[in-house]
PDB file of C-alpha atoms in Angstrom:
ATOM      1  CA  GLY A   1      27.684 -62.199 -98.295  1.00 70.00           C
ATOM      2  CA  ALA A   2      26.746 -60.407-101.474  1.00 84.00           C
ATOM      3  CA  VAL A   3      29.668 -58.949-103.411  1.00 91.00           C
ATOM      4  CA  VAL A   4      29.781 -55.791-105.476  1.00 95.00           C
ATOM      5  CA  SER A   5      32.797 -55.340-107.688  1.00 95.00           C
ATOM      6  CA  GLN A   6      33.990 -52.053-109.126  1.00 96.00           C
ATOM      7  CA  HIS A   7      36.506 -51.556-111.883  1.00 96.00           C
ATOM      8  CA  PRO A   8      38.875 -49.878-112.201  1.00 97.00           C
ATOM      9  CA  SER A   9      39.871 -49.277-108.600  1.00 96.00           C
ATOM     10  CA  TRP A  10      41.877 -46.274-109.668  1.00 96.00           C
ATOM     11  CA  VAL A  11      42.323 -44.351-112.895  1.00 96.00           C
ATOM     12  CA  ILE A  12      44.316 -41.341-114.002  1.00 97.00           C
ATOM     13  CA  CYS A  13      43.269 -39.507-117.127  1.00 96.00           C
ATOM     14  CA  LYS A  14      43.940 -36.313-118.990  1.00 96.00           C
ATOM     15  CA  SER A  15      41.539 -33.412-118.869  1.00 97.00           C
ATOM     16  CA  GLY A  16      38.938 -33.640-121.616  1.00 96.00           C
ATOM     17  CA  THR A  17      38.868 -37.408-121.870  1.00 97.00           C
ATOM     18  CA  SER A  18      36.061 -39.714-120.768  1.00 97.00           C
ATOM     19  CA  VAL A  19      36.328 -42.424-118.172  1.00 97.00           C
ATOM     20  CA  LYS A  20      34.027 -45.400-117.612  1.00 97.00           C
ATOM     21  CA  ILE A  21      33.612 -47.092-114.247  1.00 97.00           C
ATOM     22  CA  GLU A  22      31.874 -50.460-113.985  1.00 97.00           C
ATOM     23  CA  CYS A  23      29.866 -51.759-111.075  1.00 96.00           C
ATOM     24  CA  ARG A  24      28.912 -55.431-110.978  1.00 96.00           C
ATOM     25  CA  SER A  25      26.903 -57.458-108.531  1.00 94.00           C
ATOM     26  CA  LEU A  26      28.760 -60.757-108.600  1.00 94.00           C
ATOM     27  CA  ASP A  27      26.381 -63.176-106.899  1.00 91.00           C
ATOM     28  CA  PHE A  28      23.013 -61.497-106.924  1.00 92.00           C
ATOM     29  CA  GLN A  29      20.682 -59.567-109.167  1.00 92.00           C
ATOM     30  CA  ALA A  30      20.208 -55.876-108.517  1.00 90.00           C
ATOM     31  CA  THR A  31      17.294 -54.026-110.062  1.00 84.00           C
ATOM     32  CA  THR A  32      18.642 -50.823-108.595  1.00 89.00           C
ATOM     33  CA  MET A  33      22.175 -49.594-108.101  1.00 93.00           C
ATOM     34  CA  PHE A  34      23.271 -46.330-106.551  1.00 94.00           C
ATOM     35  CA  TRP A  35      26.253 -44.172-107.426  1.00 96.00           C
ATOM     36  CA  TYR A  36      27.976 -42.021-104.818  1.00 96.00           C
ATOM     37  CA  ARG A  37      30.783 -39.534-104.815  1.00 96.00           C
ATOM     38  CA  GLN A  38      33.008 -39.011-101.806  1.00 95.00           C
ATOM     39  CA  PHE A  39      35.475 -36.203-101.222  1.00 92.00           C
ATOM     40  CA  PRO A  40      38.331 -36.642 -98.734  1.00 89.00           C
ATOM     41  CA  LYS A  41      37.161 -36.831 -95.139  1.00 87.00           C
ATOM     42  CA  GLN A  42      33.559 -36.304 -96.144  1.00 91.00           C
ATOM     43  CA  SER A  43      30.452 -38.411 -96.272  1.00 92.00           C
ATOM     44  CA  LEU A  44      29.025 -40.181 -99.301  1.00 93.00           C
ATOM     45  CA  MET A  45      26.956 -37.996-101.594  1.00 93.00           C
ATOM     46  CA  LEU A  46      24.343 -39.738-103.687  1.00 93.00           C
ATOM     47  CA  MET A  47      24.745 -38.845-107.341  1.00 95.00           C
ATOM     48  CA  ALA A  48      22.117 -40.973-109.013  1.00 95.00           C
ATOM     49  CA  THR A  49      19.920 -44.014-108.809  1.00 93.00           C
ATOM     50  CA  SER A  50      20.419 -46.478-111.627  1.00 90.00           C
ATOM     51  CA  ASN A  51      17.466 -48.623-112.607  1.00 87.00           C
ATOM     52  CA  GLU A  52      17.836 -51.641-114.857  1.00 85.00           C
ATOM     53  CA  GLY A  53      16.277 -51.026-118.225  1.00 83.00           C
ATOM     54  CA  SER A  54      15.349 -47.399-117.622  1.00 85.00           C
ATOM     55  CA  LYS A  55      16.901 -43.989-117.281  1.00 88.00           C
ATOM     56  CA  ALA A  56      18.820 -43.105-114.183  1.00 92.00           C
ATOM     57  CA  THR A  57      17.427 -40.670-111.654  1.00 94.00           C
ATOM     58  CA  TYR A  58      19.899 -37.934-110.829  1.00 96.00           C
ATOM     59  CA  GLU A  59      20.134 -35.954-107.617  1.00 94.00           C
ATOM     60  CA  GLN A  60      19.761 -32.216-107.709  1.00 94.00           C
ATOM     61  CA  GLY A  61      22.913 -30.522-108.888  1.00 94.00           C
ATOM     62  CA  VAL A  62      24.350 -33.563-110.660  1.00 95.00           C
ATOM     63  CA  GLU A  63      24.780 -33.030-114.390  1.00 94.00           C
ATOM     64  CA  LYS A  64      23.272 -35.994-116.217  1.00 93.00           C
ATOM     65  CA  ASP A  65      25.158 -35.156-119.419  1.00 94.00           C
ATOM     66  CA  LYS A  66      28.390 -35.090-117.471  1.00 96.00           C
ATOM     67  CA  PHE A  67      27.871 -38.315-115.554  1.00 97.00           C
ATOM     68  CA  LEU A  68      26.294 -40.855-117.868  1.00 96.00           C
ATOM     69  CA  ILE A  69      24.816 -43.875-116.181  1.00 94.00           C
ATOM     70  CA  ASN A  70      23.797 -47.057-117.929  1.00 91.00           C
ATOM     71  CA  HIS A  71      22.223 -50.051-116.216  1.00 89.00           C
ATOM     72  CA  ALA A  72      22.332 -52.597-118.995  1.00 84.00           C
ATOM     73  CA  SER A  73      21.552 -55.704-116.986  1.00 90.00           C
ATOM     74  CA  LEU A  74      20.555 -56.879-113.538  1.00 91.00           C
ATOM     75  CA  THR A  75      24.225 -57.226-112.608  1.00 93.00           C
ATOM     76  CA  LEU A  76      25.960 -54.316-114.304  1.00 94.00           C
ATOM     77  CA  SER A  77      25.797 -50.550-114.081  1.00 94.00           C
ATOM     78  CA  THR A  78      28.329 -48.167-115.582  1.00 95.00           C
ATOM     79  CA  LEU A  79      29.193 -44.577-114.798  1.00 97.00           C
ATOM     80  CA  THR A  80      30.926 -42.574-117.525  1.00 97.00           C
ATOM     81  CA  VAL A  81      32.501 -39.286-116.606  1.00 97.00           C
ATOM     82  CA  THR A  82      32.502 -37.366-119.870  1.00 97.00           C
ATOM     83  CA  SER A  83      35.011 -34.658-120.759  1.00 96.00           C
ATOM     84  CA  ALA A  84      36.598 -35.008-117.353  1.00 96.00           C
ATOM     85  CA  HIS A  85      38.154 -32.031-115.631  1.00 96.00           C
ATOM     86  CA  PRO A  86      40.330 -31.816-112.512  1.00 96.00           C
ATOM     87  CA  GLU A  87      37.320 -30.895-110.378  1.00 95.00           C
ATOM     88  CA  ASP A  88      35.820 -34.285-111.248  1.00 96.00           C
ATOM     89  CA  SER A  89      38.674 -35.963-109.387  1.00 96.00           C
ATOM     90  CA  SER A  90      37.063 -37.896-106.577  1.00 96.00           C
ATOM     91  CA  PHE A  91      36.288 -41.284-105.099  1.00 97.00           C
ATOM     92  CA  TYR A  92      33.289 -42.846-106.807  1.00 98.00           C
ATOM     93  CA  ILE A  93      31.456 -45.681-105.083  1.00 97.00           C
ATOM     94  CA  CYS A  94      28.572 -47.812-106.268  1.00 96.00           C
ATOM     95  CA  SER A  95      26.171 -49.854-104.209  1.00 95.00           C
ATOM     96  CA  ALA A  96      23.473 -52.373-104.913  1.00 93.00           C
ATOM     97  CA  ARG A  97      20.605 -54.020-103.139  1.00 88.00           C
ATOM     98  CA  ILE A  98      19.498 -57.594-103.655  1.00 85.00           C
ATOM     99  CA  ARG A  99      16.521 -57.618-106.009  1.00 84.00           C
ATOM    100  CA  GLY A 100      13.268 -57.477-104.086  1.00 82.00           C
ATOM    101  CA  ASN A 101      14.912 -56.656-100.772  1.00 81.00           C
ATOM    102  CA  THR A 102      14.716 -53.492 -98.728  1.00 80.00           C
ATOM    103  CA  GLY A 103      17.373 -52.283 -96.353  1.00 81.00           C
ATOM    104  CA  GLU A 104      20.915 -53.537 -96.718  1.00 86.00           C
ATOM    105  CA  LEU A 105      23.052 -52.025 -99.430  1.00 90.00           C
ATOM    106  CA  PHE A 106      26.260 -53.681-100.559  1.00 92.00           C
ATOM    107  CA  PHE A 107      29.047 -51.355-101.579  1.00 95.00           C
ATOM    108  CA  GLY A 108      31.818 -51.706-104.084  1.00 96.00           C
ATOM    109  CA  GLU A 109      35.407 -50.980-103.206  1.00 96.00           C
ATOM    110  CA  GLY A 110      35.287 -47.613-104.897  1.00 96.00           C
ATOM    111  CA  SER A 111      37.108 -46.080-107.846  1.00 97.00           C
ATOM    112  CA  ARG A 112      39.622 -43.291-107.379  1.00 97.00           C
ATOM    113  CA  LEU A 113      39.571 -40.912-110.351  1.00 97.00           C
ATOM    114  CA  THR A 114      42.356 -38.397-110.825  1.00 97.00           C
ATOM    115  CA  VAL A 115      42.056 -35.973-113.712  1.00 97.00           C
ATOM    116  CA  LEU A 116      45.270 -34.210-114.678  1.00 96.00           C
TER     117      LEU A 116
ATOM    118  CA  GLN B   1      18.141 -30.226 -94.364  1.00 53.00           C
ATOM    119  CA  GLN B   2      20.330 -32.900 -92.934  1.00 62.00           C
ATOM    120  CA  GLN B   3      18.141 -35.869 -92.130  1.00 88.00           C
ATOM    121  CA  VAL B   4      20.714 -37.847 -90.169  1.00 95.00           C
ATOM    122  CA  LYS B   5      22.969 -36.005 -87.738  1.00 96.00           C
ATOM    123  CA  GLN B   6      26.033 -37.827 -86.453  1.00 97.00           C
ATOM    124  CA  SER B   7      28.348 -36.990 -83.581  1.00 97.00           C
ATOM    125  CA  PRO B   8      31.120 -36.694 -82.662  1.00 97.00           C
ATOM    126  CA  GLN B   9      33.036 -35.788 -85.792  1.00 96.00           C
ATOM    127  CA  SER B  10      36.126 -37.478 -84.400  1.00 97.00           C
ATOM    128  CA  LEU B  11      36.888 -39.665 -81.441  1.00 97.00           C
ATOM    129  CA  ILE B  12      40.019 -40.924 -79.736  1.00 98.00           C
ATOM    130  CA  VAL B  13      39.698 -43.951 -77.475  1.00 98.00           C
ATOM    131  CA  GLN B  14      42.306 -45.959 -75.665  1.00 97.00           C
ATOM    132  CA  LYS B  15      42.711 -49.611 -76.466  1.00 97.00           C
ATOM    133  CA  GLY B  16      40.236 -51.632 -74.468  1.00 97.00           C
ATOM    134  CA  GLY B  17      37.883 -48.704 -73.996  1.00 98.00           C
ATOM    135  CA  ILE B  18      34.341 -48.196 -75.249  1.00 98.00           C
ATOM    136  CA  SER B  19      33.726 -46.144 -78.373  1.00 98.00           C
ATOM    137  CA  ILE B  20      30.317 -44.500 -78.605  1.00 98.00           C
ATOM    138  CA  ILE B  21      28.969 -42.762 -81.692  1.00 98.00           C
ATOM    139  CA  ASN B  22      25.535 -41.192 -81.820  1.00 98.00           C
ATOM    140  CA  CYS B  23      23.062 -40.414 -84.552  1.00 98.00           C
ATOM    141  CA  ALA B  24      19.736 -38.638 -84.659  1.00 98.00           C
ATOM    142  CA  TYR B  25      17.225 -38.757 -87.488  1.00 96.00           C
ATOM    143  CA  GLU B  26      14.260 -36.679 -88.476  1.00 94.00           C
ATOM    144  CA  ASN B  27      12.192 -38.789 -90.821  1.00 93.00           C
ATOM    145  CA  THR B  28       9.922 -41.073 -88.799  1.00 93.00           C
ATOM    146  CA  ALA B  29       9.295 -43.154 -91.913  1.00 92.00           C
ATOM    147  CA  PHE B  30      12.839 -44.545 -91.844  1.00 94.00           C
ATOM    148  CA  ASP B  31      12.736 -48.275 -91.171  1.00 93.00           C
ATOM    149  CA  TYR B  32      16.333 -49.419 -91.471  1.00 94.00           C
ATOM    150  CA  PHE B  33      19.330 -48.086 -89.561  1.00 96.00           C
ATOM    151  CA  PRO B  34      22.770 -49.456 -90.434  1.00 95.00           C
ATOM    152  CA  TRP B  35      26.273 -48.576 -89.388  1.00 97.00           C
ATOM    153  CA  TYR B  36      29.070 -48.751 -91.930  1.00 96.00           C
ATOM    154  CA  GLN B  37      32.828 -48.928 -91.371  1.00 97.00           C
ATOM    155  CA  GLN B  38      35.134 -47.431 -93.943  1.00 96.00           C
ATOM    156  CA  PHE B  39      38.903 -47.705 -94.158  1.00 96.00           C
ATOM    157  CA  PRO B  40      40.888 -45.186 -96.248  1.00 92.00           C
ATOM    158  CA  GLY B  41      40.629 -45.881 -99.946  1.00 91.00           C
ATOM    159  CA  LYS B  42      37.977 -48.548 -99.501  1.00 93.00           C
ATOM    160  CA  GLY B  43      34.231 -48.688 -99.891  1.00 94.00           C
ATOM    161  CA  PRO B  44      31.992 -48.770 -96.809  1.00 95.00           C
ATOM    162  CA  ALA B  45      31.312 -52.156 -95.275  1.00 93.00           C
ATOM    163  CA  LEU B  46      28.204 -52.979 -93.282  1.00 93.00           C
ATOM    164  CA  LEU B  47      28.997 -53.423 -89.607  1.00 95.00           C
ATOM    165  CA  ILE B  48      25.617 -53.903 -87.989  1.00 95.00           C
ATOM    166  CA  ALA B  49      22.046 -52.781 -88.635  1.00 95.00           C
ATOM    167  CA  ILE B  50      18.774 -52.526 -86.802  1.00 95.00           C
ATOM    168  CA  ARG B  51      15.113 -52.087 -87.582  1.00 94.00           C
ATOM    169  CA  PRO B  52      12.790 -50.021 -85.371  1.00 92.00           C
ATOM    170  CA  ASP B  53      10.971 -52.980 -83.871  1.00 92.00           C
ATOM    171  CA  VAL B  54      13.872 -53.708 -81.507  1.00 94.00           C
ATOM    172  CA  SER B  55      15.730 -51.435 -79.091  1.00 95.00           C
ATOM    173  CA  GLU B  56      19.096 -53.126 -79.135  1.00 97.00           C
ATOM    174  CA  LYS B  57      21.141 -55.454 -81.294  1.00 97.00           C
ATOM    175  CA  LYS B  58      24.498 -56.933 -80.445  1.00 97.00           C
ATOM    176  CA  GLU B  59      27.000 -58.616 -82.705  1.00 96.00           C
ATOM    177  CA  GLY B  60      30.283 -59.468 -81.069  1.00 96.00           C
ATOM    178  CA  ARG B  61      31.857 -56.266 -79.752  1.00 97.00           C
ATOM    179  CA  PHE B  62      29.404 -54.055 -81.646  1.00 97.00           C
ATOM    180  CA  THR B  63      26.032 -52.971 -80.265  1.00 97.00           C
ATOM    181  CA  ILE B  64      23.358 -50.717 -81.690  1.00 97.00           C
ATOM    182  CA  SER B  65      21.031 -49.014 -79.231  1.00 97.00           C
ATOM    183  CA  PHE B  66      17.851 -47.627 -80.740  1.00 97.00           C
ATOM    184  CA  ASN B  67      15.454 -45.124 -79.171  1.00 96.00           C
ATOM    185  CA  LYS B  68      12.429 -44.719 -81.414  1.00 95.00           C
ATOM    186  CA  SER B  69      10.715 -42.044 -79.318  1.00 95.00           C
ATOM    187  CA  ALA B  70      13.839 -39.889 -79.249  1.00 96.00           C
ATOM    188  CA  LYS B  71      14.648 -40.685 -82.892  1.00 96.00           C
ATOM    189  CA  GLN B  72      18.184 -41.588 -81.942  1.00 97.00           C
ATOM    190  CA  PHE B  73      20.467 -44.564 -82.360  1.00 98.00           C
ATOM    191  CA  SER B  74      24.010 -45.203 -81.335  1.00 98.00           C
ATOM    192  CA  LEU B  75      26.904 -47.545 -81.954  1.00 98.00           C
ATOM    193  CA  HIS B  76      28.910 -48.922 -79.061  1.00 98.00           C
ATOM    194  CA  ILE B  77      32.230 -50.641 -79.723  1.00 98.00           C
ATOM    195  CA  MET B  78      33.329 -52.591 -76.667  1.00 98.00           C
ATOM    196  CA  ASP B  79      36.989 -53.414 -75.994  1.00 98.00           C
ATOM    197  CA  SER B  80      38.066 -51.084 -78.797  1.00 98.00           C
ATOM    198  CA  GLN B  81      41.146 -52.197 -80.723  1.00 98.00           C
ATOM    199  CA  PRO B  82      43.625 -50.302 -82.919  1.00 97.00           C
ATOM    200  CA  GLY B  83      42.249 -52.240 -85.883  1.00 97.00           C
ATOM    201  CA  ASP B  84      38.898 -50.558 -85.263  1.00 98.00           C
ATOM    202  CA  SER B  85      40.427 -47.229 -86.255  1.00 98.00           C
ATOM    203  CA  ALA B  86      38.343 -46.155 -89.236  1.00 97.00           C
ATOM    204  CA  THR B  87      35.559 -43.832 -90.249  1.00 97.00           C
ATOM    205  CA  TYR B  88      32.098 -44.873 -89.147  1.00 98.00           C
ATOM    206  CA  PHE B  89      28.917 -43.772 -90.837  1.00 97.00           C
ATOM    207  CA  CYS B  90      25.391 -44.134 -89.563  1.00 97.00           C
ATOM    208  CA  ALA B  91      22.628 -44.203 -92.107  1.00 96.00           C
ATOM    209  CA  ALA B  92      18.906 -44.593 -92.475  1.00 95.00           C
ATOM    210  CA  SER B  93      16.528 -45.616 -95.213  1.00 92.00           C
ATOM    211  CA  ARG B  94      12.904 -46.315 -95.946  1.00 90.00           C
ATOM    212  CA  GLY B  95      11.760 -49.199 -98.055  1.00 86.00           C
ATOM    213  CA  TYR B  96      13.534 -49.380-101.391  1.00 82.00           C
ATOM    214  CA  SER B  97      15.072 -45.921-101.161  1.00 84.00           C
ATOM    215  CA  THR B  98      18.797 -45.374-100.895  1.00 85.00           C
ATOM    216  CA  LEU B  99      20.553 -44.670 -97.645  1.00 90.00           C
ATOM    217  CA  THR B 100      20.810 -41.230 -96.104  1.00 91.00           C
ATOM    218  CA  PHE B 101      24.214 -41.026 -94.447  1.00 94.00           C
ATOM    219  CA  GLY B 102      25.476 -39.138 -91.464  1.00 95.00           C
ATOM    220  CA  LYS B 103      28.636 -37.095 -91.917  1.00 95.00           C
ATOM    221  CA  GLY B 104      30.865 -39.712 -90.396  1.00 96.00           C
ATOM    222  CA  THR B 105      33.021 -40.148 -87.307  1.00 97.00           C
ATOM    223  CA  MET B 106      36.760 -40.705 -87.518  1.00 97.00           C
ATOM    224  CA  LEU B 107      37.692 -43.122 -84.750  1.00 98.00           C
ATOM    225  CA  LEU B 108      41.262 -43.531 -83.587  1.00 98.00           C
ATOM    226  CA  VAL B 109      42.014 -46.237 -81.063  1.00 98.00           C
ATOM    227  CA  SER B 110      45.350 -45.580 -79.451  1.00 96.00           C
ATOM    228  CA  PRO B 111      47.533 -48.600 -78.562  1.00 90.00           C
TER     229      PRO B 111
END
């Protein structure tokens, strides 16, 4: 099956620093990738839709200057949490869909961010 | 407005029993209904999915039942095993849009 890789799987940083999370589709091209945030024992909340070669579309309430998304190629999207604060601590998960397909989304393993 | 409602929130089933999780949706334009399994600290993994042109799909011990008129679909796990203990999410999507997730069901299969 299609594989989506996320890196790092976990990261600890100091308050005020920025953290970048990478999401790669390893064996397929993805025109669109999606970034989610998940709090403990809760469902996945869509943060933004990342489109290759264009600006990301953010969900209501998500600060685009806080969560910078770049979709530089058909296999890579990055999420940068800028000036991180403890309330940004969460589990961030990306997903991707095979280019041209509808339906099935493939998810990465997630990235656990802890801001001290 | 929650577009996909999932129940129960948690479920305890004895080993060998049947686990049943239900979801209801509101948007009749949805055309893809997957179930995801998530273990702690891991990303969701697709378990089984169905499209509205069929009423049931079975893969091994997992079955989706789909009722288009009632706008409901459910996951049945036959012969539940302790290794099935996880959080299960139903979801729905339309075309190229992202998935709308239910709130999840924590399943515990007791030995």
